[in-house]
mmCIF file of C-alpha atoms in Angstrom:
data_model
loop_
_atom_site.group_PDB
_atom_site.id
_atom_site.type_symbol
_atom_site.label_atom_id
_atom_site.label_comp_id
_atom_site.label_asym_id
_atom_site.label_seq_id
_atom_site.Cartn_x
_atom_site.Cartn_y
_atom_site.Cartn_z
ATOM 1 C CA MET A 957 19.664 -20.674 -3.376
ATOM 2 C CA ASP A 958 18.191 -19.170 -6.530
ATOM 3 C CA HIS A 959 18.181 -15.360 -6.693
ATOM 4 C CA GLU A 960 15.516 -14.975 -9.347
ATOM 5 C CA PRO A 961 11.807 -14.468 -8.746
ATOM 6 C CA LYS A 962 9.502 -17.385 -9.416
ATOM 7 C CA ALA A 963 7.358 -15.114 -11.599
ATOM 8 C CA VAL A 964 7.005 -11.468 -12.599
ATOM 9 C CA ILE A 965 3.312 -10.639 -12.295
ATOM 10 C CA MET A 966 3.424 -6.959 -13.280
ATOM 11 C CA ASP A 967 6.081 -4.923 -15.044
ATOM 12 C CA ALA A 968 6.535 -1.146 -14.711
ATOM 13 C CA GLN A 969 3.969 -0.370 -17.435
ATOM 14 C CA ALA A 970 1.348 -2.634 -15.862
ATOM 15 C CA MET A 971 1.928 -0.943 -12.490
ATOM 16 C CA ASP A 972 1.534 2.504 -14.078
ATOM 17 C CA ARG A 973 -1.707 1.430 -15.774
ATOM 18 C CA ALA A 974 -3.014 0.056 -12.471
ATOM 19 C CA ILE A 975 -2.271 3.371 -10.702
ATOM 20 C CA VAL A 976 -4.176 5.325 -13.382
ATOM 21 C CA ARG A 977 -7.107 2.883 -13.233
ATOM 22 C CA ILE A 978 -7.249 3.083 -9.419
ATOM 23 C CA ALA A 979 -7.142 6.896 -9.637
ATOM 24 C CA HIS A 980 -10.159 6.841 -11.987
ATOM 25 C CA GLU A 981 -12.004 4.437 -9.662
ATOM 26 C CA ILE A 982 -11.333 6.662 -6.633
ATOM 27 C CA ILE A 983 -12.525 9.760 -8.471
ATOM 28 C CA GLU A 984 -15.675 8.012 -9.680
ATOM 29 C CA HIS A 985 -16.492 6.511 -6.272
ATOM 30 C CA ASN A 986 -15.940 9.836 -4.460
ATOM 31 C CA GLU A 987 -17.585 11.971 -7.182
ATOM 32 C CA GLY A 988 -14.392 13.922 -7.742
ATOM 33 C CA ALA A 989 -11.287 14.638 -5.709
ATOM 34 C CA GLN A 990 -12.579 17.525 -3.579
ATOM 35 C CA THR A 991 -13.029 15.601 -0.318
ATOM 36 C CA ILE A 992 -10.232 13.036 -0.546
ATOM 37 C CA ALA A 993 -6.783 12.917 0.986
ATOM 38 C CA VAL A 994 -4.237 10.185 0.296
ATOM 39 C CA VAL A 995 -2.141 8.561 3.037
ATOM 40 C CA GLY A 996 0.568 6.034 2.211
ATOM 41 C CA ILE A 997 1.809 3.425 4.661
ATOM 42 C CA ILE A 998 5.573 3.843 4.934
ATOM 43 C CA ARG A 999 7.617 2.598 2.893
ATOM 44 C CA ARG A 1000 6.304 1.235 -0.397
ATOM 45 C CA GLY A 1001 2.736 2.365 0.263
ATOM 46 C CA GLU A 1002 4.023 5.916 0.618
ATOM 47 C CA ILE A 1003 5.668 5.801 -2.815
ATOM 48 C CA LEU A 1004 2.552 4.306 -4.414
ATOM 49 C CA ALA A 1005 0.427 6.971 -2.702
ATOM 50 C CA ARG A 1006 2.565 9.751 -4.226
ATOM 51 C CA LYS A 1007 2.054 8.202 -7.670
ATOM 52 C CA LEU A 1008 -1.679 7.987 -7.012
ATOM 53 C CA VAL A 1009 -1.842 11.661 -5.993
ATOM 54 C CA ASP A 1010 -0.025 12.589 -9.225
ATOM 55 C CA ALA A 1011 -2.470 10.502 -11.290
ATOM 56 C CA ILE A 1012 -5.502 12.047 -9.574
ATOM 57 C CA GLU A 1013 -4.106 15.523 -10.191
ATOM 58 C CA ASP A 1014 -3.516 14.709 -13.884
ATOM 59 C CA ILE A 1015 -7.143 13.595 -14.237
ATOM 60 C CA GLU A 1016 -9.002 16.098 -12.020
ATOM 61 C CA HIS A 1017 -6.596 19.065 -11.990
ATOM 62 C CA VAL A 1018 -6.951 19.036 -8.208
ATOM 63 C CA ARG A 1019 -4.079 17.814 -6.039
ATOM 64 C CA PRO A 1020 -5.400 15.923 -3.021
ATOM 65 C CA PRO A 1021 -3.565 16.380 0.279
ATOM 66 C CA PHE A 1022 -0.887 13.740 0.821
ATOM 67 C CA GLY A 1023 0.441 12.189 3.997
ATOM 68 C CA SER A 1024 2.585 9.293 5.119
ATOM 69 C CA LEU A 1025 1.937 6.973 8.044
ATOM 70 C CA ASP A 1026 4.423 5.008 10.134
ATOM 71 C CA ILE A 1027 2.744 2.054 11.838
ATOM 72 C CA SER A 1028 5.795 0.613 13.629
ATOM 73 C CA PHE A 1029 4.431 1.081 17.156
ATOM 74 C CA TYR A 1030 0.944 -0.108 16.203
ATOM 75 C CA ARG A 1031 1.961 -3.520 14.880
ATOM 76 C CA ASP A 1032 0.791 -6.537 16.862
ATOM 77 C CA ASP A 1033 4.255 -8.062 16.497
ATOM 78 C CA PHE A 1034 6.016 -4.967 17.910
ATOM 79 C CA GLY A 1035 8.675 -6.163 20.327
ATOM 80 C CA ILE A 1036 8.328 -9.794 19.210
ATOM 81 C CA SER A 1037 10.281 -9.648 15.975
ATOM 82 C CA LYS A 1038 13.439 -7.709 15.194
ATOM 83 C CA ALA A 1039 13.561 -4.057 16.142
ATOM 84 C CA PRO A 1040 11.489 -1.913 13.772
ATOM 85 C CA VAL A 1041 12.954 0.914 11.748
ATOM 86 C CA ILE A 1042 11.068 3.989 12.884
ATOM 87 C CA HIS A 1043 10.043 6.632 10.339
ATOM 88 C CA ALA A 1044 8.197 9.888 10.875
ATOM 89 C CA THR A 1045 4.482 10.061 10.238
ATOM 90 C CA ASN A 1046 3.593 13.173 8.254
ATOM 91 C CA ILE A 1047 -0.091 14.030 7.974
ATOM 92 C CA PRO A 1048 -0.104 17.824 7.450
ATOM 93 C CA PHE A 1049 -3.896 18.180 7.191
ATOM 94 C CA SER A 1050 -6.982 17.460 9.269
ATOM 95 C CA LEU A 1051 -8.713 14.128 8.692
ATOM 96 C CA GLN A 1052 -12.029 15.629 9.791
ATOM 97 C CA GLY A 1053 -14.627 15.439 7.024
ATOM 98 C CA ARG A 1054 -12.223 13.839 4.543
ATOM 99 C CA ASP A 1055 -12.422 10.573 2.660
ATOM 100 C CA ILE A 1056 -8.999 9.084 3.354
ATOM 101 C CA ILE A 1057 -7.479 6.835 0.727
ATOM 102 C CA LEU A 1058 -5.083 4.578 2.654
ATOM 103 C CA VAL A 1059 -2.446 3.090 0.337
ATOM 104 C CA ASP A 1060 -0.220 0.034 0.768
ATOM 105 C CA ASP A 1061 1.713 -2.198 -1.574
ATOM 106 C CA VAL A 1062 0.453 -5.697 -0.667
ATOM 107 C CA LEU A 1063 -2.671 -6.790 1.197
ATOM 108 C CA TYR A 1064 -2.075 -10.195 2.748
ATOM 109 C CA THR A 1065 -3.223 -11.048 6.293
ATOM 110 C CA GLY A 1066 -4.744 -7.624 6.978
ATOM 111 C CA ARG A 1067 -2.594 -7.001 10.044
ATOM 112 C CA THR A 1068 -0.691 -4.076 8.511
ATOM 113 C CA VAL A 1069 -3.950 -2.377 7.542
ATOM 114 C CA ARG A 1070 -5.389 -2.953 11.031
ATOM 115 C CA SER A 1071 -2.293 -1.274 12.475
ATOM 116 C CA ALA A 1072 -2.660 1.604 10.023
ATOM 117 C CA LEU A 1073 -6.317 2.122 10.940
ATOM 118 C CA ASN A 1074 -5.383 2.276 14.626
ATOM 119 C CA ALA A 1075 -2.630 4.795 13.859
ATOM 120 C CA LEU A 1076 -4.950 6.944 11.713
ATOM 121 C CA MET A 1077 -7.487 7.158 14.540
ATOM 122 C CA ASP A 1078 -4.860 8.957 16.636
ATOM 123 C CA TYR A 1079 -4.885 11.752 14.022
ATOM 124 C CA GLY A 1080 -8.616 12.351 13.989
ATOM 125 C CA ARG A 1081 -11.887 11.041 12.704
ATOM 126 C CA ALA A 1082 -12.153 10.817 8.946
ATOM 127 C CA LYS A 1083 -15.463 10.781 7.093
ATOM 128 C CA SER A 1084 -14.382 7.428 5.609
ATOM 129 C CA VAL A 1085 -11.268 5.342 5.066
ATOM 130 C CA GLN A 1086 -10.890 3.519 1.768
ATOM 131 C CA LEU A 1087 -8.076 1.079 1.043
ATOM 132 C CA ALA A 1088 -6.047 1.003 -2.184
ATOM 133 C CA VAL A 1089 -3.375 -1.652 -2.766
ATOM 134 C CA MET A 1090 -1.217 -2.632 -5.702
ATOM 135 C CA VAL A 1091 -1.634 -6.354 -4.925
ATOM 136 C CA ASP A 1092 -4.236 -8.370 -3.024
ATOM 137 C CA ARG A 1093 -2.845 -11.842 -2.455
ATOM 138 C CA GLY A 1094 -5.588 -13.254 -0.231
ATOM 139 C CA HIS A 1095 -4.979 -15.309 2.948
ATOM 140 C CA ARG A 1096 -6.715 -12.795 5.209
ATOM 141 C CA GLU A 1097 -6.550 -13.319 8.973
ATOM 142 C CA LEU A 1098 -8.733 -10.280 9.709
ATOM 143 C CA PRO A 1099 -11.980 -9.095 8.070
ATOM 144 C CA ILE A 1100 -10.328 -6.449 5.894
ATOM 145 C CA ARG A 1101 -10.761 -5.934 2.158
ATOM 146 C CA ALA A 1102 -9.399 -3.445 -0.341
ATOM 147 C CA ASP A 1103 -11.679 -0.988 -2.108
ATOM 148 C CA TYR A 1104 -9.212 -0.525 -4.985
ATOM 149 C CA VAL A 1105 -6.843 -3.247 -6.212
ATOM 150 C CA GLY A 1106 -4.170 -3.085 -8.882
ATOM 151 C CA LYS A 1107 -4.090 -6.860 -9.272
ATOM 152 C CA ASN A 1108 -5.370 -9.901 -7.408
ATOM 153 C CA VAL A 1109 -2.523 -12.392 -7.179
ATOM 154 C CA PRO A 1110 -3.457 -15.797 -5.805
ATOM 155 C CA SER A 1111 -0.410 -17.164 -4.031
ATOM 156 C CA SER A 1112 0.447 -19.830 -1.507
ATOM 157 C CA ARG A 1113 1.662 -19.158 2.008
ATOM 158 C CA GLU A 1114 5.042 -20.576 0.927
ATOM 159 C CA GLU A 1115 5.422 -17.684 -1.485
ATOM 160 C CA ASP A 1116 6.009 -13.984 -0.957
ATOM 161 C CA VAL A 1117 4.677 -11.311 -3.244
ATOM 162 C CA ARG A 1118 7.078 -8.409 -3.553
ATOM 163 C CA VAL A 1119 6.322 -4.970 -4.979
ATOM 164 C CA CYS A 1120 9.589 -3.510 -6.239
ATOM 165 C CA ILE A 1121 9.420 0.245 -6.671
ATOM 166 C CA GLU A 1122 11.899 3.011 -7.332
ATOM 167 C CA PRO A 1123 13.625 4.658 -5.506
ATOM 168 C CA LEU A 1124 13.670 1.886 -2.858
ATOM 169 C CA ASP A 1125 14.444 -0.685 -5.542
ATOM 170 C CA SER A 1126 16.300 -0.371 -8.822
ATOM 171 C CA TYR A 1127 13.193 -1.187 -10.912
ATOM 172 C CA ASN A 1128 9.382 -1.331 -10.782
ATOM 173 C CA ALA A 1129 7.702 -4.738 -10.840
ATOM 174 C CA VAL A 1130 5.539 -7.136 -8.874
ATOM 175 C CA GLU A 1131 7.239 -10.477 -8.330
ATOM 176 C CA ILE A 1132 6.495 -13.789 -6.647
ATOM 177 C CA TRP A 1133 9.357 -15.362 -4.710
ATOM 178 C CA ASN A 1134 9.634 -18.664 -2.921
ATOM 179 C CA LYS A 1135 10.152 -17.715 0.732
ATOM 180 C CA ALA A 1136 13.430 -19.636 0.857
ATOM 181 C CA ASP A 1137 14.737 -17.706 -2.191
ATOM 182 C CA GLU A 1138 13.448 -14.264 -1.302
ATOM 183 C CA PRO A 1139 15.852 -11.350 -0.987
ATOM 184 C CA GLN A 1140 16.181 -9.937 2.534
ATOM 185 C CA GLU A 1141 14.934 -6.392 1.852
ATOM 186 C CA GLY A 1142 11.385 -5.766 0.736
ATOM 187 C CA SER A 1143 9.535 -8.950 1.507
ATOM 188 C CA ALA A 1144 5.786 -8.560 1.431
ATOM 189 C CA ARG A 1145 3.789 -8.684 4.654
#
């Protein structure tokens, strides 16, 4: 088994540029940062969301509220696959009247985002929910699309797209792996 990715699609600098571009797009679409709050889907989405909040603050000099969302119990494969690792959701603000920017690393089938939307609804009714992802790889099973995308990465179902991000990983990059060669931790959904 080969332990190298099939391809590196984005390096750390490309990921940083994508975060800044997405931050500008969010600010433009929402006419500033006054009404937005950013919620990252645990694990890699949470880290990307923190970076996005920092970028928005650098641009607008306003720090949007930040939260993290654990979707373990909302997944449609809960109880079918291996036992989930449970993390704490932390949304220390009201969703009421806010434009929520939901952040994840990879958009694939749409099932993770569906779970996240269900989980968010338990915390209140937002004015809107907008989706930001580092990678959109296609192959949707549900009618879900991202509003903000770092990079569209066409891939086959025999491949996995992995977003590597510090501190969970030792480096920042977006890689394509053959499923048979993929490392155990961090496979894309």
